[in-house]
Each structure stands twice: as C-alpha cells, then as structure tokens.
Amino acid sequence: MTDMRRTIKDSLFSYIFKEPEYTRKLYLSLHPEDTDVREEDFKLVTLATILTNGIYNDLGVLVRDKLILLVEAQSTFSVNLALRMLLYLAATYKEYVEEQNLDLYAPKKVSVPRPELYVVYTGKQNVPDVLRLSDLYEGAGSAEVAVKVLRGDTGGKDDIVYQYVRFCRIADDQRRVFGPTQLAVEATIRQCLEEGVLVPILASRQKEVADIMVTLYDQEKVMEIHDYNTRMAALEEGREEGREEGISAMISTLKELEIEKAVVVQKIMKQFNLLPHVAETKVEQYWKQ
C-alpha cells in the first residue's frame, strides 16, 4: 500500500518542481552563479519505486551528469530525514550505476555525479541549518550525510523557495479557516495569485492544482477514518486481552479453593456475562493450566 500520509504541500512540491521551468528556478536558487544553465541540462531522477515503509522521495534531479540534487519538502521536522536521504541517495546511485552500466568491481575508477541534499522546511519550529546522519549515532563513524535546511528566508520574494514556503503558509491559514474543503483550496489559490506567489503555474494549471489538493484532502479524510478504526480495534483487543486474563485468574483462584467445576462455570458466566457453552470451554481451557 502506498503512503497516503503525504501532505498536499509535499505532493504539490513534486508536481510543481518536476516542470523544467521550475526545476531550473529551484536550481538557480541554490546555484545563482550558474546563469548559463538551461532547462535541457536537467534530468529527473526522482525515484519511482517504493522504499522502506512506502516512502517516496519528492524530487531528484541530475544536472549535466555532474550533480545529483535531492530535495525534500517537509512541514514537520524530523532529524531522521538525514537517514532517509541516505536511503534515497543510495537508491538513486544504484539506478545511475545500472543505467550507465558502470562496473564497480573493475580496477578503473568510475565517475559518478556529486550529491547535494536539501530539505525545504515550511514549518515554524526552530530547526538546525544542517541535519547530519551522525546526529543519529553515537561515537565516531565512517559515514556522514549532511542535509541543508532551506526556509525560503534568504532570497527575497522572487526566489522560488520563498514562494513555495509562502504558498504553504497560505494553505495552512486557509485550512484553519475553512477546514480541508474546496473553499480552502479556492481561497489558497486566490490569495497566492493576488500576492504574486507561483503565479505562472497556478494561473495556467489552476484546475490541476485544485484537483490535486482536493484529492489529497479526501485521502487525508480516509486515513483519519482508518486511523480511528485502527485505534478502536487496538483498544478492543486490549480490552479482550484484559478480559481473558481476568477469566483465567478467576478460574485459577476458584480451582485453588477447590470449588467444583460446575460452580466455577456458573460464577464466570455471571461475572463476565458469558454464554453457558463459552463458560464451559473457558473452564476446561484454564483448568488444566
């Protein structure tokens, strides 16, 4: 089963930045010095397969066969992202090696693109500027991964990271007002257009963006129902386990007091509201223990 907990903002991040125009804008936000880069210099290498626990990565880009750029969008902070990014990077390198037919056992050195790892953080919690794999283990280690945190607070209003973060903040505000509804979607898009946020894609693909948001709102509702049913089932299971322990303990105690089986059956029938044949089965089951 795919992970349905992906947020509207994260899913729209993937939708927006897979477009060549926005891939280039994102790259230039990270490398403003490389003004000669063209849209055809980018190749999407976002993982299409499911990784551990059904997690997809948000965006993978190969730049001129020299750089692998992995970018995740997160509204909630987790230091574990460094480990997740390591898994994404390993899987991306694996696909690159297979595609290029690289022989990793040959004596000659193979050449691979260098990696850069980023997370676009849209929440309001104070988080580190860099997340490191070494934060997750104790002592010295021979492996390190560094993930730079982007908050959209350095490039100005024309910066694409700023605009994406602003979109997320507007979406959060409208959702608080209207809930996860069509009204929230429409209000979000309207305010973004008024503020000049992500205008080209929101103006030209307004219906597609709205459809994605509505679909993911619906998925969230399904998951909320699923989570509620799961919690209720777990609670009922716990109650049943406690009930079973109570039956077992009562039968054991009455047996030690040398109470006759027939009397024990009557007592647990009354105590636990059991049918006669169920009570008889329980007594036979626990009497032997």
Coordinates of N, CA and C in Angstrom, one line a residue, residues 60-242:
G60 N 14.3 14.3 -7.4 CA 15.6 14.0 -7.7 C 16.0 14.6 -9.1
V61 N 17.1 15.3 -9.2 CA 17.4 15.9 -10.5 C 18.9 15.6 -10.7
L62 N 19.2 15.2 -12.0 CA 20.6 15.1 -12.4 C 20.9 16.3 -13.3
V63 N 22.0 17.0 -12.9 CA 22.3 18.2 -13.6 C 23.6 18.0 -14.4
R64 N 23.5 18.1 -15.7 CA 24.6 17.9 -16.6 C 25.4 16.7 -16.4
D65 N 24.9 15.7 -15.8 CA 25.6 14.4 -15.5 C 26.7 14.7 -14.5
K66 N 26.7 15.8 -13.8 CA 27.7 16.2 -12.8 C 27.2 16.3 -11.4
L67 N 25.9 16.5 -11.2 CA 25.4 16.8 -9.9 C 24.1 16.0 -9.7
I68 N 23.9 15.3 -8.6 CA 22.6 14.8 -8.2 C 22.0 15.7 -7.1
L69 N 20.9 16.2 -7.4 CA 20.2 17.1 -6.5 C 19.0 16.4 -5.9
L70 N 19.0 16.2 -4.6 CA 17.8 15.6 -4.0 C 17.2 16.6 -3.0
V71 N 15.9 16.9 -3.2 CA 15.3 17.9 -2.4 C 14.0 17.3 -1.9
E72 N 13.8 17.4 -0.6 CA 12.5 17.0 0.1 C 11.8 18.2 0.6
A73 N 10.5 18.2 0.7 CA 9.6 19.2 1.2 C 9.0 18.7 2.5
Q74 N 9.2 19.4 3.6 CA 8.7 19.0 4.9 C 8.0 20.1 5.7
S75 N 6.9 19.8 6.2 CA 6.2 20.8 7.1 C 6.4 20.4 8.5
T76 N 6.8 19.2 8.8 CA 7.1 18.8 10.2 C 8.5 18.3 10.3
F77 N 9.2 18.7 11.3 CA 10.6 18.4 11.4 C 10.9 17.0 11.9
S78 N 11.9 16.4 11.4 CA 12.4 15.1 11.8 C 13.9 15.0 11.6
V79 N 14.7 14.8 12.6 CA 16.1 14.7 12.4 C 16.4 13.4 11.6
N80 N 15.4 12.5 11.6 CA 15.6 11.2 10.9 C 15.7 11.4 9.4
L81 N 15.4 12.6 8.9 CA 15.4 12.9 7.5 C 16.8 12.6 6.9
A82 N 17.9 12.8 7.7 CA 19.2 12.6 7.2 C 19.4 11.1 6.8
L83 N 18.8 10.2 7.6 CA 18.9 8.8 7.2 C 18.1 8.4 6.0
R84 N 16.9 9.0 6.0 CA 16.0 8.8 4.8 C 16.7 9.3 3.5
M85 N 17.4 10.5 3.6 CA 18.1 11.0 2.4 C 19.2 10.1 2.0
L86 N 19.9 9.5 3.0 CA 20.9 8.5 2.6 C 20.3 7.3 1.8
L87 N 19.1 6.8 2.2 CA 18.5 5.8 1.5 C 18.1 6.2 0.1
Y88 N 17.6 7.4 0.0 CA 17.2 8.0 -1.3 C 18.5 8.1 -2.2
L89 N 19.5 8.6 -1.6 CA 20.8 8.8 -2.4 C 21.3 7.4 -2.9
A90 N 21.3 6.4 -2.0 CA 21.8 5.1 -2.3 C 21.0 4.5 -3.5
A91 N 19.7 4.6 -3.4 CA 18.8 4.1 -4.4 C 19.0 4.8 -5.7
T92 N 19.2 6.1 -5.7 CA 19.4 6.9 -6.9 C 20.8 6.6 -7.5
Y93 N 21.8 6.4 -6.7 CA 23.1 6.0 -7.3 C 23.0 4.6 -7.9
K94 N 22.2 3.7 -7.2 CA 22.1 2.3 -7.8 C 21.4 2.4 -9.2
E95 N 20.4 3.2 -9.3 CA 19.8 3.3 -10.6 C 20.7 4.0 -11.6
Y96 N 21.6 4.9 -11.2 CA 22.5 5.6 -12.1 C 23.6 4.6 -12.6
V97 N 24.1 3.8 -11.6 CA 25.1 2.8 -12.0 C 24.6 1.8 -13.0
E98 N 23.3 1.3 -12.8 CA 22.7 0.4 -13.7 C 22.5 1.0 -15.1
E99 N 22.0 2.2 -15.1 CA 21.7 2.9 -16.3 C 23.0 3.1 -17.1
Q100 N 24.1 3.5 -16.4 CA 25.3 3.8 -17.1 C 26.2 2.5 -17.3
N101 N 25.7 1.4 -16.8 CA 26.5 0.1 -17.0 C 27.9 0.2 -16.4
L102 N 28.0 0.8 -15.2 CA 29.3 1.0 -14.5 C 29.7 -0.3 -13.8
D103 N 30.9 -0.6 -14.0 CA 31.5 -1.9 -13.4 C 32.2 -1.5 -12.1
L104 N 31.5 -1.7 -11.0 CA 32.1 -1.3 -9.7 C 33.2 -2.2 -9.2
Y105 N 33.4 -3.3 -9.9 CA 34.4 -4.3 -9.5 C 35.7 -4.1 -10.4
A106 N 35.6 -3.3 -11.4 CA 36.8 -3.1 -12.2 C 37.8 -2.3 -11.5
P107 N 39.1 -2.4 -11.9 CA 40.2 -1.7 -11.2 C 40.1 -0.2 -11.5
K108 N 39.6 0.2 -12.6 CA 39.5 1.6 -13.0 C 38.4 2.3 -12.2
K109 N 38.7 3.5 -11.8 CA 37.8 4.3 -11.1 C 36.6 4.7 -11.9
V110 N 35.4 4.5 -11.4 CA 34.2 5.0 -12.0 C 33.9 6.5 -11.6
S111 N 33.2 7.2 -12.4 CA 32.9 8.6 -12.2 C 31.4 8.7 -11.9
V112 N 31.0 9.3 -10.8 CA 29.6 9.5 -10.5 C 29.3 11.0 -10.2
P113 N 28.1 11.4 -10.4 CA 27.8 12.8 -10.0 C 27.9 13.1 -8.5
R114 N 28.4 14.2 -8.1 CA 28.4 14.6 -6.7 C 27.0 14.8 -6.2
P115 N 26.7 14.6 -5.0 CA 25.4 14.8 -4.4 C 25.3 16.1 -3.6
E116 N 24.1 16.7 -3.7 CA 23.7 17.8 -2.8 C 22.3 17.5 -2.3
L117 N 22.1 17.5 -1.0 CA 20.9 17.1 -0.3 C 20.3 18.3 0.4
Y118 N 19.0 18.6 0.2 CA 18.3 19.7 0.8 C 16.9 19.3 1.3
V119 N 16.5 20.0 2.3 CA 15.1 19.9 2.7 C 14.5 21.3 2.7
V120 N 13.4 21.5 2.0 CA 12.6 22.8 2.1 C 11.7 22.6 3.3
Y121 N 11.9 23.4 4.3 CA 11.2 23.3 5.6 C 10.1 24.4 5.6
T122 N 8.9 24.1 5.7 CA 7.8 25.1 5.7 C 7.1 25.3 7.1
G123 N 7.6 24.5 8.1 CA 7.0 24.7 9.4 C 7.6 25.9 10.1
K124 N 7.2 26.1 11.4 CA 7.6 27.3 12.2 C 8.5 26.9 13.3
Q125 N 8.8 25.6 13.5 CA 9.7 25.2 14.6 C 11.1 25.6 14.3
N126 N 11.9 25.9 15.3 CA 13.3 26.2 15.2 C 14.0 24.9 14.9
V127 N 14.7 24.8 13.8 CA 15.4 23.6 13.4 C 16.8 24.0 13.0
P128 N 17.7 23.0 13.0 CA 19.1 23.2 12.7 C 19.2 23.6 11.2
D129 N 20.3 24.3 10.9 CA 20.6 24.7 9.5 C 21.0 23.5 8.7
V130 N 21.6 22.5 9.3 CA 22.0 21.3 8.7 C 21.7 20.1 9.5
L131 N 21.1 19.1 8.9 CA 20.8 17.8 9.5 C 21.9 16.8 9.1
R132 N 22.4 16.1 10.1 CA 23.5 15.2 9.8 C 23.2 13.8 10.3
L133 N 23.7 12.8 9.5 CA 23.5 11.4 9.8 C 24.1 11.1 11.2
S134 N 25.2 11.7 11.5 CA 25.9 11.5 12.8 C 25.1 11.9 14.0
D135 N 24.1 12.7 13.8 CA 23.2 13.0 14.9 C 22.4 11.8 15.4
L136 N 22.4 10.7 14.6 CA 21.6 9.6 14.9 C 22.4 8.4 15.5
Y137 N 23.7 8.6 15.5 CA 24.5 7.5 16.1 C 25.6 8.1 17.1
E138 N 26.0 7.3 18.0 CA 27.0 7.7 19.0 C 28.4 7.3 18.6
G139 N 29.4 8.2 19.0 CA 30.8 7.9 18.7 C 31.1 8.2 17.2
A140 N 32.4 7.9 16.9 CA 32.9 8.2 15.6 C 32.4 7.2 14.6
G141 N 32.0 7.7 13.4 CA 31.5 6.8 12.3 C 32.2 7.1 11.0
S142 N 32.2 6.2 10.1 CA 32.9 6.4 8.8 C 31.9 6.9 7.7
A143 N 30.7 7.1 8.1 CA 29.7 7.6 7.1 C 29.0 8.8 7.6
E144 N 28.9 9.8 6.7 CA 28.2 11.0 7.1 C 27.4 11.5 5.9
V145 N 26.2 12.1 6.3 CA 25.3 12.7 5.3 C 24.9 14.0 5.9
A146 N 25.0 15.1 5.1 CA 24.6 16.4 5.5 C 23.5 16.9 4.6
V147 N 22.4 17.3 5.3 CA 21.2 17.8 4.5 C 21.0 19.3 4.9
K148 N 21.1 20.2 4.0 CA 20.9 21.6 4.2 C 19.4 22.0 4.3
V149 N 19.1 22.7 5.3 CA 17.7 23.1 5.5 C 17.4 24.5 4.8
L150 N 16.4 24.5 4.0 CA 16.0 25.8 3.3 C 14.7 26.2 3.8
R151 N 14.6 27.5 4.2 CA 13.4 28.1 4.8 C 12.8 29.1 3.9
G152 N 13.4 29.5 2.8 CA 12.9 30.5 1.9 C 13.0 31.9 2.5
D153 N 13.9 32.1 3.4 CA 14.0 33.4 4.1 C 15.3 34.2 3.7
T154 N 15.9 33.8 2.6 CA 17.2 34.5 2.2 C 17.1 35.1 0.8
G155 N 16.2 34.6 -0.1 CA 16.3 35.0 -1.5 C 15.4 36.1 -1.9
G156 N 14.5 36.6 -1.1 CA 13.5 37.6 -1.5 C 12.3 37.1 -2.1
K157 N 11.3 37.9 -2.4 CA 10.0 37.5 -2.9 C 10.0 36.8 -4.2
D158 N 11.0 37.1 -5.0 CA 11.1 36.4 -6.4 C 11.8 35.1 -6.3
D159 N 12.3 34.7 -5.2 CA 13.0 33.4 -5.0 C 12.0 32.3 -5.0
I160 N 12.2 31.2 -5.7 CA 11.2 30.2 -5.9 C 11.0 29.4 -4.6
V161 N 12.0 29.3 -3.7 CA 11.9 28.6 -2.4 C 11.0 29.5 -1.5
Y162 N 11.2 30.8 -1.5 CA 10.4 31.7 -0.7 C 8.9 31.5 -1.2
Q163 N 8.7 31.5 -2.5 CA 7.3 31.4 -3.0 C 6.6 30.1 -2.6
Y164 N 7.4 29.0 -2.7 CA 6.8 27.8 -2.3 C 6.5 27.7 -0.8
V165 N 7.4 28.3 0.1 CA 7.1 28.3 1.5 C 5.9 29.2 1.8
R166 N 5.8 30.3 1.1 CA 4.7 31.2 1.2 C 3.4 30.5 0.8
F167 N 3.4 29.8 -0.2 CA 2.2 29.0 -0.6 C 1.8 28.1 0.5
C168 N 2.7 27.4 1.1 CA 2.4 26.5 2.2 C 1.8 27.2 3.4
R169 N 2.3 28.4 3.7 CA 1.8 29.2 4.9 C 0.4 29.6 4.6
I170 N 0.1 30.1 3.3 CA -1.2 30.5 3.0 C -2.2 29.3 3.0
A171 N -1.7 28.2 2.5 CA -2.6 27.0 2.6 C -2.9 26.6 4.0
D172 N -2.0 26.7 4.9 CA -2.2 26.4 6.3 C -3.2 27.3 6.9
D173 N -3.1 28.6 6.6 CA -4.0 29.6 7.1 C -5.4 29.4 6.6
Q174 N -5.6 29.1 5.3 CA -6.9 28.9 4.8 C -7.6 27.6 5.3
R175 N -6.7 26.7 5.5 CA -7.3 25.4 6.1 C -7.8 25.6 7.5
R176 N -7.1 26.4 8.3 CA -7.6 26.7 9.6 C -8.9 27.4 9.6
V177 N -9.1 28.2 8.6 CA -10.4 29.0 8.5 C -11.5 28.1 7.9
F178 N -11.3 27.3 6.8 CA -12.3 26.6 6.1 C -12.3 25.1 6.3
G179 N -11.2 24.6 7.0 CA -11.1 23.2 7.1 C -10.6 22.6 5.8
P180 N -10.4 21.3 5.7 CA -9.9 20.6 4.5 C -11.0 20.5 3.4
T181 N -11.4 21.7 2.8 CA -12.5 21.8 1.9 C -12.1 22.5 0.6
Q182 N -13.1 22.4 -0.3 CA -12.9 23.1 -1.6 C -12.7 24.6 -1.4
L183 N -13.4 25.2 -0.4 CA -13.3 26.6 -0.1 C -11.8 26.9 0.3
A184 N -11.2 26.1 1.1 CA -9.8 26.3 1.4 C -8.9 26.3 0.2
V185 N -9.2 25.4 -0.7 CA -8.4 25.3 -1.9 C -8.5 26.6 -2.7
E186 N -9.8 27.0 -3.0 CA -10.0 28.2 -3.8 C -9.4 29.4 -3.1
A187 N -9.6 29.5 -1.8 CA -9.0 30.7 -1.1 C -7.5 30.7 -1.2
T188 N -6.9 29.6 -1.1 CA -5.4 29.5 -1.2 C -4.9 29.9 -2.5
I189 N -5.5 29.4 -3.6 CA -5.1 29.8 -4.9 C -5.4 31.3 -5.2
R190 N -6.5 31.8 -4.8 CA -6.8 33.2 -5.0 C -5.8 34.1 -4.3
Q191 N -5.5 33.8 -3.0 CA -4.6 34.7 -2.3 C -3.2 34.6 -2.9
C192 N -2.7 33.4 -3.3 CA -1.4 33.3 -3.9 C -1.3 34.1 -5.2
L193 N -2.4 34.1 -6.0 CA -2.4 34.9 -7.3 C -2.3 36.4 -6.9
E194 N -3.1 36.8 -5.9 CA -3.1 38.2 -5.5 C -1.7 38.6 -5.0
E195 N -1.0 37.7 -4.4 CA 0.3 38.1 -3.8 C 1.5 37.8 -4.8
G196 N 1.2 37.3 -6.0 CA 2.2 37.0 -6.9 C 3.0 35.8 -6.6
V197 N 2.4 34.8 -5.9 CA 3.1 33.6 -5.5 C 2.8 32.4 -6.5
L198 N 3.8 31.9 -7.1 CA 3.7 30.8 -8.0 C 2.7 31.1 -9.1
V199 N 2.7 32.3 -9.6 CA 1.6 32.7 -10.5 C 1.6 31.9 -11.8
P200 N 2.7 31.7 -12.5 CA 2.6 31.0 -13.8 C 1.9 29.7 -13.7
I201 N 2.3 28.9 -12.8 CA 1.7 27.5 -12.7 C 0.3 27.5 -12.1
L202 N 0.1 28.4 -11.1 CA -1.3 28.5 -10.6 C -2.3 29.1 -11.5
A203 N -1.8 30.0 -12.4 CA -2.7 30.6 -13.3 C -3.0 29.7 -14.5
S204 N -2.0 29.0 -15.0 CA -2.2 28.2 -16.2 C -2.7 26.8 -15.9
R205 N -2.5 26.3 -14.7 CA -2.9 25.0 -14.3 C -3.7 25.0 -13.0
Q206 N -4.6 26.0 -12.9 CA -5.3 26.1 -11.7 C -6.2 24.9 -11.4
K207 N -6.8 24.4 -12.4 CA -7.7 23.2 -12.2 C -6.9 22.0 -11.7
E208 N -5.8 21.8 -12.4 CA -5.0 20.6 -12.0 C -4.5 20.7 -10.5
V209 N -4.0 21.9 -10.2 CA -3.6 22.1 -8.8 C -4.7 21.9 -7.8
A210 N -5.9 22.5 -8.1 CA -7.0 22.4 -7.3 C -7.4 20.9 -7.1
D211 N -7.4 20.2 -8.2 CA -7.8 18.8 -8.2 C -6.8 18.0 -7.3
I212 N -5.5 18.3 -7.4 CA -4.6 17.6 -6.5 C -4.9 17.8 -5.1
M213 N -5.1 19.1 -4.8 CA -5.4 19.5 -3.4 C -6.6 18.8 -2.8
V214 N -7.7 18.8 -3.6 CA -9.0 18.2 -3.2 C -8.8 16.7 -3.0
T215 N -8.1 16.1 -4.0 CA -7.9 14.6 -3.9 C -7.1 14.3 -2.6
L216 N -6.1 15.0 -2.3 CA -5.3 14.7 -1.1 C -6.1 15.0 0.2
Y217 N -6.9 16.0 0.1 CA -7.8 16.3 1.3 C -8.7 15.0 1.5
D218 N -9.2 14.5 0.4 CA -10.1 13.3 0.5 C -9.3 12.1 1.1
Q219 N -8.0 12.0 0.6 CA -7.2 10.9 1.1 C -6.9 11.1 2.6
E220 N -6.7 12.3 3.1 CA -6.5 12.5 4.5 C -7.7 12.1 5.3
K221 N -8.9 12.4 4.8 CA -10.1 12.0 5.5 C -10.2 10.5 5.6
V222 N -9.8 9.8 4.5 CA -9.9 8.3 4.5 C -8.9 7.8 5.6
M223 N -7.7 8.4 5.6 CA -6.7 8.0 6.6 C -7.1 8.3 8.0
E224 N -7.8 9.4 8.2 CA -8.3 9.7 9.6 C -9.3 8.6 10.0
I225 N -10.2 8.2 9.1 CA -11.1 7.2 9.4 C -10.4 5.9 9.7
H226 N -9.4 5.6 8.8 CA -8.6 4.3 9.0 C -7.9 4.3 10.3
D227 N -7.3 5.5 10.7 CA -6.6 5.6 12.0 C -7.5 5.4 13.1
Y228 N -8.7 6.0 13.0 CA -9.7 5.9 14.1 C -10.1 4.4 14.3
N229 N -10.4 3.7 13.2 CA -10.8 2.3 13.3 C -9.7 1.5 13.8
T230 N -8.4 1.8 13.4 CA -7.3 1.0 13.9 C -7.1 1.2 15.4
R231 N -7.3 2.5 15.9 CA -7.2 2.7 17.3 C -8.3 2.0 18.1
M232 N -9.5 2.0 17.6 CA -10.6 1.4 18.2 C -10.4 -0.1 18.3
A233 N -9.8 -0.7 17.2 CA -9.6 -2.1 17.2 C -8.5 -2.5 18.2
A234 N -7.5 -1.7 18.3 CA -6.4 -1.9 19.2 C -6.9 -1.8 20.7
L235 N -7.8 -0.8 20.9 CA -8.4 -0.7 22.2 C -9.2 -1.9 22.6
E236 N -10.0 -2.3 21.6 CA -10.9 -3.5 21.9 C -10.1 -4.8 22.1
E237 N -9.0 -4.9 21.4 CA -8.1 -6.0 21.5 C -7.5 -6.0 22.9
G238 N -7.1 -4.8 23.4 CA -6.5 -4.7 24.7 C -7.6 -5.1 25.8
R239 N -8.8 -4.6 25.5 CA -9.9 -5.0 26.5 C -10.1 -6.5 26.5
E240 N -10.1 -7.1 25.3 CA -10.3 -8.5 25.3 C -9.2 -9.3 26.0
E241 N -7.9 -8.8 25.8 CA -6.8 -9.5 26.4 C -7.0 -9.3 28.0
G242 N -7.4 -8.2 28.4 CA -7.6 -8.0 29.9 C -8.7 -8.8 30.4

